[in-house]
C-alpha cells in the first residue's frame, strides 16, 4: 500500500506540473493553489490590449486534483474591479460560501483583498472548469478544473495522453463597455473571434502563429477534455477525417458512442476519445475547427476557430511553423455540421445516456415531490417614461423566468438566508408555474410582449425534495437554444421536445432508466427540457442561462434548499475571510 500511495503522489505532482498549476503546498489530501487576478497585455488579431487574467495566463491555469481531495484556492484581487470565481459543476456539498456567483453566495472580492475558496470534490470525477462570476469577466478569466478518478476509466481503450480543448472568445472591444451598453436595453455586440486554448487560429488575420497545434502518434488514442467557455455561443467541434467517441459530459461518464462532431453549449464540458488512425498528406496535419450552432436572430460571431492535429514523424512534423490554412473553408470537408443544423443537435443529445452500471448507477428520482414549470423567455420591455431605450422599436431587451426578470441584491442571498436577516432584498415567492399559460412557442416574435417584472424572487424547498423542473422555451423575439446551468446540484434530463410541453402526454416518454446527468442543459430551440434531481444540498443556488447576454437581461433565478434535521445536512458556517459588501 505504501508504494501505491507513493506512486499516486508522484503521479499527481507530475499531472499538476504538466497542467500548469502547481500547488503552493503539496500534500496527499489537500491541494492548495494561488490565483492572482491581474491585468496582462495580450496580442491577438493584430492588436494588443490589457486582459483580465489569473496569474497572467490566458486561459488561466488548470486545477488538477483527485476525487475526494480537499481544495483550497487563495484568490488575491490585484485590480481595482470587484471579482469572484465560480467552480463550475462542483457540487459544493454544504460549502455554498465557495460557489462564487456574486451577490448569490458571496459579496465580491474587492480590489486589494483576498478570499480563499475551500471545498471538497466528493463523488465527482472528470472535466469541469472555473471562471469569474462577476459581470462579464469570464470573457477572459477561466480555466480547466480536472478531477482525476481514483478508479480506472470505465472504458478499456488505453490512452496515450489527455489534454484540454477550451473554447473561448476574443473581443477587440472592451467587454465591460459592451455589457454597459446593454443597461440601455441594447443588444450586445458580438465577439471578433473564437479561440482554442486562447488562440484564434489561421482563419483569422495575423493569427498563423496564434494557432493551437497538438502533435499525436499514429495508432495512439487521446482523451480530449473539451470545455465551452465562450460568453454567448453554442459551438460545433470536429476534427477532419477523424471520429470522436463521447465518453463523458459535465464530469459524468456516458455510454460511449461515436460521432463525426459534437455540440457543446456555454458551460458544458465533453470528453471524447480520438484515435490517430488516419494517413496525413504532405503537411502531416488535419484541421480541427469550431464554429457556432446558430439559433438566434441577434448579431453573432459567424467566424471559425481552427487548430491542427499534427502527426509525429511526418514531413510536416519537421517544421516549427503551423501548417497552411485552407484557402477556402468548406465546413462539410472538416466534419462540421451546418450552423443551423438543429437536426444534428437533436440526434446528438438523444445519444447521451448515463452508464447506469453497478459501479456508476443512475440515481434519477423515479417520482417527484414538487413539480415546477419555468417559462424561459426573451422579452421586449416598454421603455420607461423620459428614458431612451436602444432595443428593437425603441424598447429595451429583457429576459425572464416565469415573467420575473432577476435583479441581484446588494447583499449575498446566502448570507441573508444564513443569518436570517430581516429586510433581506429577496423573497421566496418565485412563481412555480406560469401565471397566465399561453401558446409559448406560437406567439409572434415581436408584436406580442410580456413586459416582465423586475425583482429578486427565488424558490425554497425542503431538504431532500425530489424536484422536477420543466424548462419551457418561447418564441418571443426568436426561438433560441438556452443553456441553463443549475448550481449546487447535478440533474437528470428525463425528457426533451419541441413546441409546448404537454403534461398529459410527454411524461409517458420520459427516460427514467439511463437519462444523461449534467449541470447545464441545452433547452432546445423552440422547445422544452424536463430535469429531475434530489435537492439535498443545503444552501442557496443560482439557476441561470449561460449565455451571458441573457443573464445580464435577467434570465435567472435561484432556489434555497433548507437545512435537514441532521448536522451533516446543514450549511457549514461562513469562513472568517468571507468578503463583505
XYZ file of C-alpha atoms in Angstrom:
581
model
C 0.000 0.000 0.000
C 2.832 2.368 0.783
C 4.351 2.009 -2.685
C 0.930 2.535 -4.303
C 0.412 5.689 -2.224
C 3.829 6.986 -3.206
C 3.032 6.244 -6.848
C -0.206 8.279 -6.632
C 1.628 11.208 -5.015
C 4.319 11.302 -7.688
C 1.747 10.906 -10.465
C -0.405 13.676 -9.024
C 2.535 16.064 -8.814
C 3.538 15.298 -12.402
C -0.035 15.824 -13.647
C -0.367 19.170 -11.916
C 3.019 20.385 -13.169
C 2.131 19.317 -16.712
C -1.215 21.105 -16.472
C 0.396 24.344 -15.395
C -0.840 24.919 -11.848
C 1.479 23.856 -9.046
C 0.007 23.744 -5.523
C 1.633 26.187 -3.152
C 1.780 23.420 -0.527
C 1.646 19.856 -1.856
C 0.067 17.134 0.247
C -1.904 13.976 -0.405
C -5.360 15.126 0.634
C -5.395 18.940 0.498
C -4.458 20.721 -2.725
C -3.636 24.396 -2.358
C -3.412 26.870 -5.225
C -2.875 30.607 -5.542
C -4.788 32.756 -8.022
C -3.785 36.365 -8.650
C -6.368 38.313 -10.628
C -4.327 40.845 -12.613
C -4.085 42.727 -15.892
C -1.884 41.353 -18.654
C -1.215 42.784 -22.112
C -2.121 40.174 -24.727
C -1.812 40.416 -28.517
C -4.329 38.781 -30.871
C -5.734 39.748 -34.296
C -3.018 42.341 -34.934
C -3.620 44.351 -31.773
C -2.569 44.397 -28.132
C -4.936 45.073 -25.251
C -4.966 44.540 -21.476
C -6.841 41.404 -20.438
C -8.057 40.486 -17.001
C -6.286 37.214 -16.200
C -5.379 34.788 -13.452
C -1.613 34.626 -12.881
C -1.103 36.437 -16.193
C -2.349 33.423 -18.184
C -4.989 33.313 -20.924
C -6.721 30.928 -20.448
C -5.934 30.625 -16.764
C -4.107 27.730 -15.082
C -5.586 24.255 -14.915
C -6.597 22.993 -11.488
C -5.817 19.253 -11.303
C -6.927 17.229 -8.285
C -8.202 13.754 -7.384
C -11.750 12.912 -6.409
C -12.098 13.088 -2.658
C -9.464 15.823 -2.332
C -9.981 18.920 -0.252
C -9.190 22.015 -2.334
C -8.136 25.479 -1.230
C -7.622 28.280 -3.750
C -6.397 31.597 -2.407
C -7.658 34.348 -4.724
C -5.974 37.745 -4.494
C -7.648 40.562 -6.404
C -4.890 42.844 -7.716
C -7.137 45.088 -9.819
C -9.489 47.928 -8.978
C -12.577 45.965 -10.084
C -14.564 43.567 -7.925
C -14.323 39.889 -8.809
C -15.406 36.369 -7.810
C -14.544 32.871 -9.035
C -17.065 30.066 -9.629
C -16.011 26.404 -9.724
C -18.462 25.389 -12.409
C -20.035 21.993 -11.797
C -18.502 21.401 -8.363
C -21.461 20.474 -6.177
C -20.153 22.393 -3.142
C -21.723 19.989 -0.653
C -22.609 22.223 2.335
C -19.929 24.728 1.170
C -22.064 27.211 -0.747
C -19.784 30.004 0.509
C -17.258 28.747 -2.045
C -19.630 28.611 -5.026
C -18.768 32.082 -6.278
C -21.669 33.855 -8.069
C -21.597 37.487 -6.958
C -24.437 38.531 -4.618
C -25.880 34.994 -4.654
C -23.439 33.145 -2.359
C -20.899 35.856 -1.598
C -20.127 39.526 -1.877
C -17.383 40.223 -4.430
C -13.686 40.264 -3.610
C -12.720 43.937 -3.623
C -9.549 45.318 -5.128
C -6.516 44.519 -2.973
C -8.414 41.892 -0.960
C -8.048 38.111 -0.687
C -10.514 35.256 -0.275
C -9.721 31.540 -0.003
C -12.251 29.187 -1.563
C -12.399 25.893 0.353
C -14.334 22.841 -0.783
C -14.095 19.070 -1.223
C -14.626 17.326 -4.576
C -16.770 14.456 -3.302
C -18.412 11.851 -5.551
C -17.217 13.619 -8.695
C -14.596 12.902 -11.296
C -13.906 14.231 -14.795
C -13.713 17.564 -16.594
C -15.173 20.720 -15.068
C -13.927 24.296 -15.243
C -13.714 27.539 -13.309
C -14.492 31.106 -14.315
C -15.130 34.580 -12.981
C -18.745 35.088 -11.930
C -18.894 38.876 -11.802
C -20.204 40.973 -14.716
C -18.661 39.725 -17.997
C -15.238 38.954 -16.552
C -15.420 35.324 -17.605
C -14.666 36.553 -21.133
C -11.010 36.082 -20.173
C -10.960 34.719 -16.607
C -11.455 30.968 -16.988
C -9.613 27.660 -16.992
C -9.968 23.879 -16.722
C -10.703 22.023 -13.499
C -9.781 18.336 -13.829
C -10.801 15.813 -11.172
C -8.803 12.644 -11.769
C -10.626 9.446 -10.818
C -9.473 7.153 -8.025
C -10.577 4.170 -10.105
C -9.666 3.319 -13.726
C -11.767 4.800 -16.532
C -14.850 2.685 -17.332
C -13.571 2.054 -20.866
C -10.759 -0.265 -21.868
C -9.085 1.828 -24.567
C -5.542 2.707 -23.437
C -4.953 6.468 -23.509
C -1.636 7.839 -24.704
C -2.258 11.344 -23.364
C -5.017 13.722 -22.282
C -5.250 17.440 -22.926
C -7.793 20.286 -22.646
C -9.536 21.962 -25.568
C -11.047 25.178 -24.167
C -13.201 27.282 -26.475
C -13.356 30.995 -25.770
C -13.910 34.313 -27.490
C -11.669 37.225 -28.358
C -13.152 40.690 -28.070
C -11.220 43.527 -29.671
C -13.512 45.924 -27.822
C -13.778 46.300 -24.051
C -16.295 43.675 -22.869
C -17.098 45.868 -19.875
C -18.326 48.578 -22.234
C -20.274 46.029 -24.270
C -22.057 44.931 -21.108
C -22.664 48.551 -20.042
C -24.417 49.270 -23.350
C -26.940 46.554 -22.507
C -28.119 48.563 -19.498
C -29.786 50.880 -22.003
C -31.758 47.928 -23.321
C -29.494 47.445 -26.319
C -28.476 44.139 -27.830
C -24.812 43.146 -27.418
C -22.094 43.346 -29.981
C -20.570 40.011 -30.965
C -17.016 38.844 -30.375
C -14.341 39.199 -33.043
C -13.009 35.654 -32.929
C -13.394 32.291 -31.275
C -10.348 30.712 -29.695
C -8.974 27.261 -28.924
C -6.911 27.434 -25.740
C -6.708 31.206 -26.177
C -5.546 31.036 -29.826
C -7.767 32.132 -32.752
C -6.044 30.060 -35.442
C -5.072 30.583 -39.094
C -8.508 31.559 -40.455
C -8.198 34.970 -38.745
C -5.831 37.829 -39.714
C -2.381 37.905 -38.092
C -3.072 34.563 -36.414
C -0.938 31.934 -38.143
C 1.412 31.851 -35.182
C -1.513 32.076 -32.754
C -2.667 28.566 -33.645
C -3.166 25.579 -31.353
C -1.230 22.565 -32.626
C -1.250 19.147 -30.984
C 1.272 16.504 -32.044
C -0.011 12.918 -31.982
C 1.412 9.494 -32.806
C -0.167 7.221 -35.373
C -2.245 4.459 -33.783
C -2.435 6.100 -30.364
C -5.641 7.202 -28.622
C -6.035 10.569 -26.885
C -8.532 11.939 -24.377
C -9.708 15.443 -25.278
C -11.235 17.397 -22.381
C -13.461 19.866 -24.231
C -14.848 22.956 -22.473
C -17.017 25.724 -23.898
C -16.061 28.899 -22.025
C -17.474 31.244 -24.704
C -19.712 34.019 -23.414
C -22.583 33.810 -25.840
C -22.285 30.921 -28.297
C -23.013 27.224 -28.547
C -20.326 25.643 -30.710
C -19.839 22.684 -33.023
C -16.416 20.981 -32.941
C -14.881 18.419 -35.264
C -11.527 17.088 -36.484
C -11.139 16.478 -40.212
C -11.195 12.778 -41.208
C -11.377 11.623 -37.577
C -14.144 10.121 -35.487
C -14.792 11.211 -31.920
C -16.030 8.848 -29.198
C -18.018 10.616 -26.466
C -17.313 9.111 -23.015
C -18.230 11.872 -20.543
C -20.322 15.039 -20.217
C -20.162 17.568 -17.364
C -17.881 15.223 -15.364
C -20.250 12.238 -15.617
C -19.407 9.103 -17.615
C -21.709 8.226 -20.511
C -22.384 5.187 -22.619
C -19.718 5.622 -25.336
C -20.833 6.455 -28.856
C -19.037 7.646 -31.971
C -19.803 10.852 -33.822
C -18.319 12.996 -36.556
C -18.803 16.166 -34.479
C -20.127 17.402 -31.145
C -22.166 20.376 -29.989
C -21.148 21.891 -26.673
C -23.041 24.779 -25.110
C -21.501 27.513 -22.935
C -20.846 25.988 -19.521
C -20.851 22.422 -20.798
C -17.902 20.021 -20.979
C -17.483 16.917 -23.133
C -14.727 14.309 -23.004
C -14.014 12.442 -26.237
C -11.547 9.782 -27.335
C -9.710 10.339 -30.602
C -7.562 7.684 -32.255
C -4.870 8.966 -34.623
C -5.554 6.358 -37.314
C -5.517 8.437 -40.499
C -2.854 8.919 -43.157
C -1.942 12.613 -43.416
C -0.909 14.429 -46.580
C 2.424 16.197 -47.005
C 1.504 18.732 -44.314
C 1.316 15.926 -41.767
C -1.729 17.585 -40.203
C -5.521 17.611 -40.011
C -7.604 20.682 -39.289
C -9.648 20.792 -36.062
C -12.282 23.513 -36.009
C -15.187 25.023 -34.065
C -17.924 27.355 -35.240
C -21.321 28.414 -33.850
C -24.561 26.484 -33.639
C -26.952 29.245 -34.683
C -30.461 29.647 -33.254
C -30.510 33.420 -32.709
C -31.640 36.384 -34.789
C -29.284 38.634 -32.835
C -25.904 39.569 -34.344
C -23.419 36.770 -33.800
C -19.800 35.896 -34.498
C -20.033 33.771 -37.649
C -16.326 33.006 -37.822
C -14.357 29.791 -37.289
C -11.520 28.993 -34.919
C -9.123 26.297 -36.037
C -6.084 24.373 -34.911
C -4.212 21.350 -36.151
C -3.711 17.747 -35.195
C -0.155 17.105 -36.424
C 1.151 13.574 -36.822
C 4.597 12.798 -35.468
C 7.356 11.565 -37.754
C 5.929 13.153 -40.890
C 7.421 15.768 -43.192
C 5.234 18.439 -41.598
C 6.469 17.450 -38.158
C 9.944 18.776 -39.011
C 8.855 22.406 -39.310
C 8.174 24.711 -36.399
C 5.616 26.700 -38.407
C 1.892 25.914 -38.431
C 0.502 24.056 -41.447
C -1.020 26.202 -44.152
C -4.650 27.143 -43.661
C -7.162 26.220 -46.375
C -7.719 29.000 -48.897
C -11.467 28.369 -48.790
C -13.227 26.875 -45.793
C -15.816 24.211 -46.608
C -17.258 23.013 -43.275
C -18.516 19.668 -44.592
C -14.950 18.798 -45.600
C -13.943 19.070 -41.935
C -16.905 17.158 -40.411
C -18.613 20.348 -39.179
C -22.444 20.443 -39.318
C -24.098 23.491 -40.829
C -24.601 26.356 -38.381
C -28.403 25.910 -38.331
C -28.315 22.094 -38.035
C -30.785 21.591 -35.189
C -31.479 18.073 -36.500
C -27.851 17.090 -35.797
C -28.028 18.625 -32.301
C -31.253 16.759 -31.522
C -29.793 13.398 -32.578
C -26.564 14.122 -30.687
C -28.420 14.958 -27.463
C -30.569 11.840 -27.774
C -27.443 9.646 -27.838
C -26.229 10.996 -24.489
C -27.027 8.351 -21.853
C -25.727 7.684 -18.359
C -23.747 4.485 -17.799
C -26.343 3.187 -15.323
C -23.955 0.450 -14.225
C -23.485 -1.125 -10.771
C -20.312 0.915 -10.234
C -21.778 4.117 -11.743
C -25.527 3.948 -11.054
C -28.049 6.374 -12.481
C -29.873 7.670 -9.402
C -32.636 9.506 -11.220
C -35.693 10.110 -8.991
C -38.498 7.856 -10.240
C -41.100 10.122 -8.661
C -41.150 13.780 -7.631
C -42.387 15.751 -4.623
C -42.572 19.120 -6.344
C -43.296 19.940 -9.988
C -42.213 23.341 -11.329
C -42.722 24.792 -14.806
C -40.398 27.663 -15.714
C -41.009 29.612 -18.909
C -37.672 30.976 -20.105
C -38.152 33.970 -22.317
C -36.528 36.853 -24.098
C -38.651 39.984 -23.953
C -39.154 43.489 -25.271
C -39.755 45.795 -22.332
C -41.717 49.002 -22.852
C -39.333 51.914 -22.431
C -39.884 53.819 -19.173
C -41.095 57.408 -19.450
C -38.391 60.014 -20.102
C -35.847 57.272 -20.923
C -34.089 56.383 -24.163
C -34.011 52.662 -24.936
C -31.771 51.202 -27.631
C -33.591 47.930 -28.212
C -35.860 46.987 -31.090
C -38.590 49.536 -31.928
C -37.397 51.945 -29.240
C -37.910 49.396 -26.483
C -35.401 47.619 -24.260
C -34.400 43.977 -24.368
C -35.022 41.955 -21.246
C -35.259 38.300 -20.284
C -37.201 36.409 -17.666
C -38.209 33.195 -15.940
C -41.976 32.995 -15.422
C -42.122 36.698 -16.270
C -39.687 37.568 -13.457
C -36.508 39.351 -14.577
C -33.839 38.684 -11.957
C -32.088 41.535 -10.146
C -29.083 40.833 -7.920
C -29.457 42.178 -4.364
C -26.929 44.381 -2.565
C -26.017 41.603 -0.094
C -25.487 37.948 -0.952
C -28.662 35.882 -0.620
C -26.814 33.068 1.160
C -25.581 35.447 3.850
C -29.064 36.929 4.306
C -30.574 33.447 4.484
C -27.959 32.011 6.845
C -28.117 34.947 9.263
C -31.927 35.232 8.950
C -31.564 38.944 8.293
C -34.737 40.974 8.432
C -35.488 43.159 5.470
C -33.476 40.956 3.092
C -33.640 42.069 -0.532
C -35.104 38.824 -1.829
C -38.300 36.823 -1.448
C -39.126 33.126 -1.772
C -42.350 33.576 -3.737
C -40.985 32.851 -7.213
C -43.992 31.578 -9.201
C -43.634 27.824 -9.652
C -45.769 27.817 -12.788
C -46.708 30.439 -15.397
C -49.277 32.870 -14.022
C -51.016 33.089 -17.405
C -50.436 29.992 -19.584
C -50.358 30.668 -23.322
C -49.036 29.212 -26.572
C -45.394 29.635 -25.554
C -43.816 28.690 -28.895
C -46.566 30.080 -31.121
C -46.520 33.783 -30.306
C -45.457 36.373 -32.844
C -41.798 37.176 -32.112
C -42.152 40.969 -31.913
C -45.806 42.043 -31.888
C -46.583 40.269 -28.597
C -44.750 41.089 -25.400
C -44.593 40.058 -21.746
C -43.210 43.173 -20.007
C -41.582 41.169 -17.186
C -41.451 42.298 -13.586
C -38.035 43.066 -12.105
C -37.017 41.754 -8.714
C -35.238 39.066 -6.693
C -37.653 36.190 -6.386
C -36.402 32.655 -5.754
C -37.871 29.308 -4.683
C -37.456 27.476 -1.371
C -37.663 23.706 -0.906
C -37.325 21.270 1.969
C -34.108 19.270 2.271
C -34.360 16.032 0.272
C -37.148 17.201 -2.048
C -37.338 15.287 -5.328
C -37.747 18.178 -7.743
C -38.927 18.124 -11.344
C -38.472 21.309 -13.366
C -39.811 21.724 -16.889
C -37.879 24.457 -18.685
C -40.165 25.786 -21.409
C -38.751 27.936 -24.214
C -40.772 30.591 -26.031
C -40.830 32.264 -29.443
C -40.645 35.849 -28.162
C -38.019 37.631 -30.307
C -36.868 34.203 -31.580
C -36.916 30.523 -30.649
C -33.432 30.280 -29.239
C -31.461 27.440 -27.657
C -30.790 28.234 -23.983
C -28.021 26.547 -21.943
C -29.471 26.594 -18.409
C -26.994 25.981 -15.569
C -28.040 24.835 -12.099
C -25.575 25.490 -9.263
C -25.025 23.104 -6.363
C -26.593 20.004 -7.938
C -26.337 17.699 -10.905
C -29.653 16.834 -12.550
C -31.021 14.232 -14.948
C -32.507 15.282 -18.293
C -35.505 12.933 -18.362
C -37.185 14.433 -21.409
C -36.872 16.931 -24.258
C -39.100 18.052 -27.064
C -40.156 20.817 -29.406
C -43.195 23.051 -29.080
C -45.177 23.274 -25.844
C -44.722 20.736 -23.058
C -47.807 18.519 -22.755
C -48.250 17.482 -19.125
C -50.618 14.701 -20.153
C -48.604 13.037 -22.919
C -44.912 13.972 -22.609
C -44.082 12.403 -19.202
C -45.036 8.997 -20.635
C -41.994 9.307 -22.911
C -39.527 10.156 -20.112
C -36.301 8.180 -19.853
C -36.090 7.087 -16.215
C -33.555 4.319 -16.893
C -30.372 5.973 -18.156
C -31.009 9.705 -18.746
C -27.924 11.939 -19.093
C -26.704 13.601 -15.915
C -25.441 17.182 -16.278
C -25.123 20.578 -14.629
C -26.021 22.567 -17.775
C -28.862 21.639 -20.136
C -29.292 22.992 -23.655
C -33.038 23.652 -23.794
C -33.972 23.009 -27.441
C -34.742 25.919 -29.702
C -38.495 26.447 -29.583
C -38.935 23.553 -27.176
C -38.610 22.264 -23.622
C -36.479 20.123 -21.339
C -37.552 18.293 -18.186
C -34.987 17.754 -15.434
C -35.131 15.891 -12.124
C -32.868 15.873 -9.100
C -32.914 15.452 -5.347
C -32.457 18.843 -3.690
C -30.289 17.579 -0.838
C -27.508 20.169 -0.764
C -28.414 22.872 1.801
C -27.763 26.445 0.745
C -28.666 28.998 -1.916
C -28.185 28.022 -5.560
C -28.288 30.106 -8.724
C -30.172 28.995 -11.860
C -29.369 30.959 -14.994
C -28.815 30.933 -18.728
C -25.117 30.550 -19.527
C -25.418 32.927 -22.466
C -24.034 35.944 -20.639
C -26.168 38.409 -22.594
C -29.317 36.644 -21.376
C -28.207 36.544 -17.746
C -27.463 40.274 -17.993
C -31.037 40.795 -19.181
C -32.378 38.867 -16.176
C -32.773 35.247 -17.389
C -32.030 33.833 -13.959
C -33.478 32.848 -10.612
C -32.426 30.540 -7.796
C -33.583 28.298 -5.003
C -32.942 27.713 -1.324
C -32.549 24.179 -0.005
C -33.355 24.280 3.688
C -31.156 22.585 6.272
C -32.046 18.990 7.035
C -32.630 17.560 10.527
C -29.094 16.162 10.901
C -25.934 18.248 11.462
C -24.473 16.682 8.278
C -27.413 18.152 6.353
C -26.786 21.770 7.333
C -24.818 24.558 5.676
C -21.380 24.931 7.223
C -20.645 28.251 8.984
C -19.250 31.046 6.787
C -15.438 31.333 6.644
C -13.729 34.116 8.567
C -12.414 35.762 5.389
C -15.784 35.874 3.579
C -15.861 39.183 1.667
C -18.226 41.872 2.862
C -20.370 44.113 0.681
